[in-house]
Each structure stands twice: as C-alpha cells, then as structure tokens.
C-alpha cells in the first residue's frame, strides 16, 4: 500500500477521496470543497491518501499540533471495508508518529457507533468519557461526541487545553 500526501486538489485520486468524504460523513461534520482547498495552505494540516495497485483505498485527514496529532477524518472505500485496510492504515499512522493521537467518535448510541469504538479500541485507542462538543459546519448547534486517545486516556484538563489551543484552527478553517 502506498501513501500519497496531498497539498492540492490537483491529484488523480483527490476526487475519489472527496467523493468518499462526502459519502462517509454527515454534512454537519464536513468542510466545503472551497474550505478544503484553503486548508492545503496550512502547514499543520495533512491530507494523506492510500492506494494499492492504482486502486484508491482510503484517506486520513489529520493535524500535526504541538502536543497532539488529531485525526480529523478517516475513511476506507466502501468496497474495501472489513478487509483490514483501515487497521493497517491506522497502525502505520501511529507507528510513524511519536505524539499522542486524538480522534472524535460518535456517541455509542447505535450498533454501528459501538462497532467503530471497538475497532479503535482493538488498535489501542482509549475511550475518554469527558463531555465534548464540536460546532456544526452548517449551523450554530453543537454536536456531542467523545474523544478517543492513543496510547492512553487523557485528563479532562488536557482535553480542555486541546480544545482551547486547537479548536479555533480546526473549526475556523
């Protein structure tokens, strides 16, 4: 599997990734294409694609902050799910980075959401039960989520520090 780091939308695989992005995430959790294009100018933001034998597998969109890596969006092509690609991508991501990793997850209020949590737990992520909200990308509401962290749980204070230091960059971009 080959990793391709993008810094522009002018890539053969970008539109496959963008289509998956729009299918995999609800509209209130997504950026517009215009906002995504502007993000490529931010040195902390990374848009990594994964390809094998010229077949698009998936992506991981993430931020490299001072104290944490933050996985913003992660998805594997529908046709390739449950074949180990997601685990392999995340294992390589974790191995190639030395900072603690954070990601957001939906509340465990459905069988699918519970399965996602278990998937991340199998990879060593820990579920933090701290109250956590993010702004919607389409209106003024706040979305209740949970944070998972690797390799250890994080304190409420550390999570609050992450929010204060990094949410303005993540959610105003």
PDB file of C-alpha atoms in Angstrom:
ATOM      1  CA  UNK A   1       0.000   0.000   0.000  1.00  0.00           C
ATOM      2  CA  UNK A   2       1.315   3.413  -0.976  1.00  0.00           C
ATOM      3  CA  UNK A   3       0.693   6.651   0.917  1.00  0.00           C
ATOM      4  CA  UNK A   4       0.315   9.893  -1.038  1.00  0.00           C
ATOM      5  CA  UNK A   5       0.385  13.213   0.826  1.00  0.00           C
ATOM      6  CA  UNK A   6      -1.573  15.902  -0.980  1.00  0.00           C
ATOM      7  CA  UNK A   7      -1.137  19.653  -0.861  1.00  0.00           C
ATOM      8  CA  UNK A   8      -3.559  20.468  -3.691  1.00  0.00           C
ATOM      9  CA  UNK A   9      -6.753  19.097  -5.219  1.00  0.00           C
ATOM     10  CA  UNK A  10      -4.864  18.555  -8.484  1.00  0.00           C
ATOM     11  CA  UNK A  11      -4.236  14.850  -7.992  1.00  0.00           C
ATOM     12  CA  UNK A  12      -5.694  11.866  -9.819  1.00  0.00           C
ATOM     13  CA  UNK A  13      -7.050  10.373  -6.589  1.00  0.00           C
ATOM     14  CA  UNK A  14      -8.323  13.545  -4.902  1.00  0.00           C
ATOM     15  CA  UNK A  15     -11.831  13.351  -6.337  1.00  0.00           C
ATOM     16  CA  UNK A  16     -12.165   9.691  -5.330  1.00  0.00           C
ATOM     17  CA  UNK A  17     -11.212  10.757  -1.808  1.00  0.00           C
ATOM     18  CA  UNK A  18     -13.596  13.704  -1.907  1.00  0.00           C
ATOM     19  CA  UNK A  19     -16.482  11.518  -3.043  1.00  0.00           C
ATOM     20  CA  UNK A  20     -15.769   9.101  -0.172  1.00  0.00           C
ATOM     21  CA  UNK A  21     -15.523  12.046   2.234  1.00  0.00           C
ATOM     22  CA  UNK A  22     -18.971  13.266   1.205  1.00  0.00           C
ATOM     23  CA  UNK A  23     -20.455   9.755   1.484  1.00  0.00           C
ATOM     24  CA  UNK A  24     -18.806   8.832   4.788  1.00  0.00           C
ATOM     25  CA  UNK A  25     -19.503  11.937   6.865  1.00  0.00           C
ATOM     26  CA  UNK A  26     -22.745  13.801   7.548  1.00  0.00           C
ATOM     27  CA  UNK A  27     -22.941  17.302   6.096  1.00  0.00           C
ATOM     28  CA  UNK A  28     -22.694  18.923   9.536  1.00  0.00           C
ATOM     29  CA  UNK A  29     -19.252  17.283  10.049  1.00  0.00           C
ATOM     30  CA  UNK A  30     -17.791  18.165   6.627  1.00  0.00           C
ATOM     31  CA  UNK A  31     -15.992  21.063   5.064  1.00  0.00           C
ATOM     32  CA  UNK A  32     -16.889  22.525   1.707  1.00  0.00           C
ATOM     33  CA  UNK A  33     -14.522  21.925  -1.202  1.00  0.00           C
ATOM     34  CA  UNK A  34     -13.569  25.610  -1.042  1.00  0.00           C
ATOM     35  CA  UNK A  35     -12.686  25.321   2.669  1.00  0.00           C
ATOM     36  CA  UNK A  36     -10.746  22.117   1.994  1.00  0.00           C
ATOM     37  CA  UNK A  37      -8.765  23.794  -0.771  1.00  0.00           C
ATOM     38  CA  UNK A  38      -7.791  26.634   1.597  1.00  0.00           C
ATOM     39  CA  UNK A  39      -6.610  24.125   4.222  1.00  0.00           C
ATOM     40  CA  UNK A  40      -3.847  22.896   1.948  1.00  0.00           C
ATOM     41  CA  UNK A  41      -2.050  26.158   2.787  1.00  0.00           C
ATOM     42  CA  UNK A  42      -1.883  25.274   6.498  1.00  0.00           C
ATOM     43  CA  UNK A  43       1.415  23.562   7.325  1.00  0.00           C
ATOM     44  CA  UNK A  44      -0.166  21.682  10.279  1.00  0.00           C
ATOM     45  CA  UNK A  45      -2.848  20.041   8.131  1.00  0.00           C
ATOM     46  CA  UNK A  46      -2.228  16.764   6.301  1.00  0.00           C
ATOM     47  CA  UNK A  47      -4.343  15.065   3.616  1.00  0.00           C
ATOM     48  CA  UNK A  48      -2.995  11.530   3.132  1.00  0.00           C
ATOM     49  CA  UNK A  49      -4.402   9.084   0.584  1.00  0.00           C
ATOM     50  CA  UNK A  50      -3.753   5.357   0.394  1.00  0.00           C
ATOM     51  CA  UNK A  51      -3.545   3.475  -2.885  1.00  0.00           C
ATOM     52  CA  UNK A  52      -2.677  -0.096  -3.804  1.00  0.00           C
ATOM     53  CA  UNK A  53      -2.117  -1.224  -7.390  1.00  0.00           C
ATOM     54  CA  UNK A  54      -3.578   2.111  -8.572  1.00  0.00           C
ATOM     55  CA  UNK A  55      -6.798   1.452  -6.604  1.00  0.00           C
ATOM     56  CA  UNK A  56      -7.862   4.152  -4.140  1.00  0.00           C
ATOM     57  CA  UNK A  57      -8.244   2.614  -0.671  1.00  0.00           C
ATOM     58  CA  UNK A  58      -8.959   5.476   1.684  1.00  0.00           C
ATOM     59  CA  UNK A  59      -7.699   8.578   3.425  1.00  0.00           C
ATOM     60  CA  UNK A  60      -6.687  10.050   6.731  1.00  0.00           C
ATOM     61  CA  UNK A  61      -7.040  13.812   7.174  1.00  0.00           C
ATOM     62  CA  UNK A  62      -5.148  14.979  10.217  1.00  0.00           C
ATOM     63  CA  UNK A  63      -3.498  17.819  12.082  1.00  0.00           C
ATOM     64  CA  UNK A  64       0.015  17.863  13.476  1.00  0.00           C
ATOM     65  CA  UNK A  65      -0.180  20.082  16.552  1.00  0.00           C
ATOM     66  CA  UNK A  66       2.471  20.815  19.190  1.00  0.00           C
ATOM     67  CA  UNK A  67       1.248  18.297  21.769  1.00  0.00           C
ATOM     68  CA  UNK A  68      -1.085  16.007  19.799  1.00  0.00           C
ATOM     69  CA  UNK A  69      -1.886  14.549  16.443  1.00  0.00           C
ATOM     70  CA  UNK A  70      -5.569  14.932  15.722  1.00  0.00           C
ATOM     71  CA  UNK A  71      -7.320  12.690  13.212  1.00  0.00           C
ATOM     72  CA  UNK A  72      -9.945  14.919  11.653  1.00  0.00           C
ATOM     73  CA  UNK A  73     -11.461  12.432   9.179  1.00  0.00           C
ATOM     74  CA  UNK A  74     -10.619   8.833   8.348  1.00  0.00           C
ATOM     75  CA  UNK A  75     -12.384   6.531   5.891  1.00  0.00           C
ATOM     76  CA  UNK A  76     -11.852   3.462   3.751  1.00  0.00           C
ATOM     77  CA  UNK A  77     -13.661   2.905   0.460  1.00  0.00           C
ATOM     78  CA  UNK A  78     -16.976   1.092   0.981  1.00  0.00           C
ATOM     79  CA  UNK A  79     -15.951  -1.772  -1.288  1.00  0.00           C
ATOM     80  CA  UNK A  80     -12.763  -2.374   0.704  1.00  0.00           C
ATOM     81  CA  UNK A  81     -14.092  -2.183   4.263  1.00  0.00           C
ATOM     82  CA  UNK A  82     -13.675  -5.159   6.590  1.00  0.00           C
ATOM     83  CA  UNK A  83     -10.586  -6.319   4.697  1.00  0.00           C
ATOM     84  CA  UNK A  84      -8.006  -4.977   7.178  1.00  0.00           C
ATOM     85  CA  UNK A  85      -7.077  -1.803   5.302  1.00  0.00           C
ATOM     86  CA  UNK A  86      -8.361   0.573   7.978  1.00  0.00           C
ATOM     87  CA  UNK A  87      -6.416  -1.175  10.724  1.00  0.00           C
ATOM     88  CA  UNK A  88      -3.271  -1.230   8.594  1.00  0.00           C
ATOM     89  CA  UNK A  89      -3.540   2.497   7.788  1.00  0.00           C
ATOM     90  CA  UNK A  90      -4.014   3.441  11.449  1.00  0.00           C
ATOM     91  CA  UNK A  91      -1.275   1.114  12.688  1.00  0.00           C
ATOM     92  CA  UNK A  92       1.188   2.705  10.239  1.00  0.00           C
ATOM     93  CA  UNK A  93      -0.019   6.184  11.206  1.00  0.00           C
ATOM     94  CA  UNK A  94       0.521   5.502  14.909  1.00  0.00           C
ATOM     95  CA  UNK A  95       3.906   3.874  14.299  1.00  0.00           C
ATOM     96  CA  UNK A  96       5.164   6.776  12.184  1.00  0.00           C
ATOM     97  CA  UNK A  97       4.282   9.459  14.742  1.00  0.00           C
ATOM     98  CA  UNK A  98       5.511   9.936  18.286  1.00  0.00           C
ATOM     99  CA  UNK A  99       2.895  12.298  19.740  1.00  0.00           C
ATOM    100  CA  UNK A 100      -0.320  11.159  21.412  1.00  0.00           C
ATOM    101  CA  UNK A 101      -3.192  10.835  18.919  1.00  0.00           C
ATOM    102  CA  UNK A 102      -6.745  12.080  19.367  1.00  0.00           C
ATOM    103  CA  UNK A 103      -9.836  11.387  17.306  1.00  0.00           C
ATOM    104  CA  UNK A 104     -13.523  12.072  17.707  1.00  0.00           C
ATOM    105  CA  UNK A 105     -16.177   9.402  17.714  1.00  0.00           C
ATOM    106  CA  UNK A 106     -19.942   9.456  17.766  1.00  0.00           C
ATOM    107  CA  UNK A 107     -21.706   8.541  20.994  1.00  0.00           C
ATOM    108  CA  UNK A 108     -22.219   4.769  21.458  1.00  0.00           C
ATOM    109  CA  UNK A 109     -25.951   5.072  20.774  1.00  0.00           C
ATOM    110  CA  UNK A 110     -26.193   2.679  17.824  1.00  0.00           C
ATOM    111  CA  UNK A 111     -24.728  -0.723  16.910  1.00  0.00           C
ATOM    112  CA  UNK A 112     -22.577   0.890  14.173  1.00  0.00           C
ATOM    113  CA  UNK A 113     -21.155   3.503  16.538  1.00  0.00           C
ATOM    114  CA  UNK A 114     -20.378   0.797  19.111  1.00  0.00           C
ATOM    115  CA  UNK A 115     -18.564  -1.216  16.409  1.00  0.00           C
ATOM    116  CA  UNK A 116     -16.462   1.827  15.488  1.00  0.00           C
ATOM    117  CA  UNK A 117     -15.429   2.288  19.111  1.00  0.00           C
ATOM    118  CA  UNK A 118     -14.452  -1.388  19.352  1.00  0.00           C
ATOM    119  CA  UNK A 119     -12.433  -1.069  16.112  1.00  0.00           C
ATOM    120  CA  UNK A 120     -10.378   1.782  17.562  1.00  0.00           C
ATOM    121  CA  UNK A 121     -10.021   0.009  20.918  1.00  0.00           C
ATOM    122  CA  UNK A 122      -8.560  -3.049  19.156  1.00  0.00           C
ATOM    123  CA  UNK A 123      -5.875  -0.713  17.790  1.00  0.00           C
ATOM    124  CA  UNK A 124      -5.037   0.569  21.265  1.00  0.00           C
ATOM    125  CA  UNK A 125      -7.160   3.723  21.412  1.00  0.00           C
ATOM    126  CA  UNK A 126      -8.792   4.544  24.751  1.00  0.00           C
ATOM    127  CA  UNK A 127     -12.297   5.968  25.109  1.00  0.00           C
ATOM    128  CA  UNK A 128     -12.425   9.179  27.154  1.00  0.00           C
ATOM    129  CA  UNK A 129     -15.819   9.852  28.714  1.00  0.00           C
ATOM    130  CA  UNK A 130     -15.329  13.612  29.156  1.00  0.00           C
ATOM    131  CA  UNK A 131     -18.076  15.937  27.936  1.00  0.00           C
ATOM    132  CA  UNK A 132     -17.013  17.106  24.459  1.00  0.00           C
ATOM    133  CA  UNK A 133     -18.806  19.215  21.861  1.00  0.00           C
ATOM    134  CA  UNK A 134     -17.837  20.493  18.436  1.00  0.00           C
ATOM    135  CA  UNK A 135     -19.507  23.095  16.251  1.00  0.00           C
ATOM    136  CA  UNK A 136     -21.651  22.025  13.319  1.00  0.00           C
ATOM    137  CA  UNK A 137     -20.279  23.069   9.942  1.00  0.00           C
ATOM    138  CA  UNK A 138     -23.719  24.165   8.696  1.00  0.00           C
ATOM    139  CA  UNK A 139     -25.467  25.902  11.611  1.00  0.00           C
ATOM    140  CA  UNK A 140     -24.944  27.138  15.176  1.00  0.00           C
ATOM    141  CA  UNK A 141     -25.618  23.893  17.024  1.00  0.00           C
ATOM    142  CA  UNK A 142     -23.032  21.925  18.965  1.00  0.00           C
ATOM    143  CA  UNK A 143     -22.537  18.213  18.305  1.00  0.00           C
ATOM    144  CA  UNK A 144     -21.970  15.837  21.225  1.00  0.00           C
ATOM    145  CA  UNK A 145     -19.072  13.484  20.569  1.00  0.00           C
ATOM    146  CA  UNK A 146     -16.489  11.546  22.529  1.00  0.00           C
ATOM    147  CA  UNK A 147     -12.728  11.616  22.168  1.00  0.00           C
ATOM    148  CA  UNK A 148     -10.558   8.550  21.836  1.00  0.00           C
ATOM    149  CA  UNK A 149      -6.858   8.830  22.524  1.00  0.00           C
ATOM    150  CA  UNK A 150      -3.750   6.780  21.875  1.00  0.00           C
ATOM    151  CA  UNK A 151      -1.833   5.421  23.704  1.00  0.00           C
ATOM    152  CA  UNK A 152      -3.536   6.430  26.978  1.00  0.00           C
ATOM    153  CA  UNK A 153      -6.647   8.158  28.257  1.00  0.00           C
ATOM    154  CA  UNK A 154      -6.225  11.887  28.693  1.00  0.00           C
ATOM    155  CA  UNK A 155      -7.410  14.039  31.552  1.00  0.00           C
ATOM    156  CA  UNK A 156     -10.312  16.458  31.270  1.00  0.00           C
ATOM    157  CA  UNK A 157      -7.769  19.257  31.750  1.00  0.00           C
ATOM    158  CA  UNK A 158      -5.625  18.069  28.820  1.00  0.00           C
ATOM    159  CA  UNK A 159      -8.715  17.747  26.635  1.00  0.00           C
ATOM    160  CA  UNK A 160      -9.822  21.269  27.591  1.00  0.00           C
ATOM    161  CA  UNK A 161      -6.325  22.527  26.775  1.00  0.00           C
ATOM    162  CA  UNK A 162      -6.527  20.809  23.374  1.00  0.00           C
ATOM    163  CA  UNK A 163      -9.901  22.465  22.716  1.00  0.00           C
ATOM    164  CA  UNK A 164      -8.682  25.945  23.700  1.00  0.00           C
ATOM    165  CA  UNK A 165      -5.407  25.664  21.762  1.00  0.00           C
ATOM    166  CA  UNK A 166      -6.589  23.860  18.635  1.00  0.00           C
ATOM    167  CA  UNK A 167     -10.338  24.073  18.015  1.00  0.00           C
ATOM    168  CA  UNK A 168     -10.061  27.625  16.619  1.00  0.00           C
ATOM    169  CA  UNK A 169      -7.668  26.298  13.967  1.00  0.00           C
ATOM    170  CA  UNK A 170      -9.632  23.120  13.225  1.00  0.00           C
ATOM    171  CA  UNK A 171     -13.136  24.552  13.140  1.00  0.00           C
ATOM    172  CA  UNK A 172     -12.497  28.003  11.710  1.00  0.00           C
ATOM    173  CA  UNK A 173     -10.675  26.704   8.693  1.00  0.00           C
TER     174      UNK A 173
END
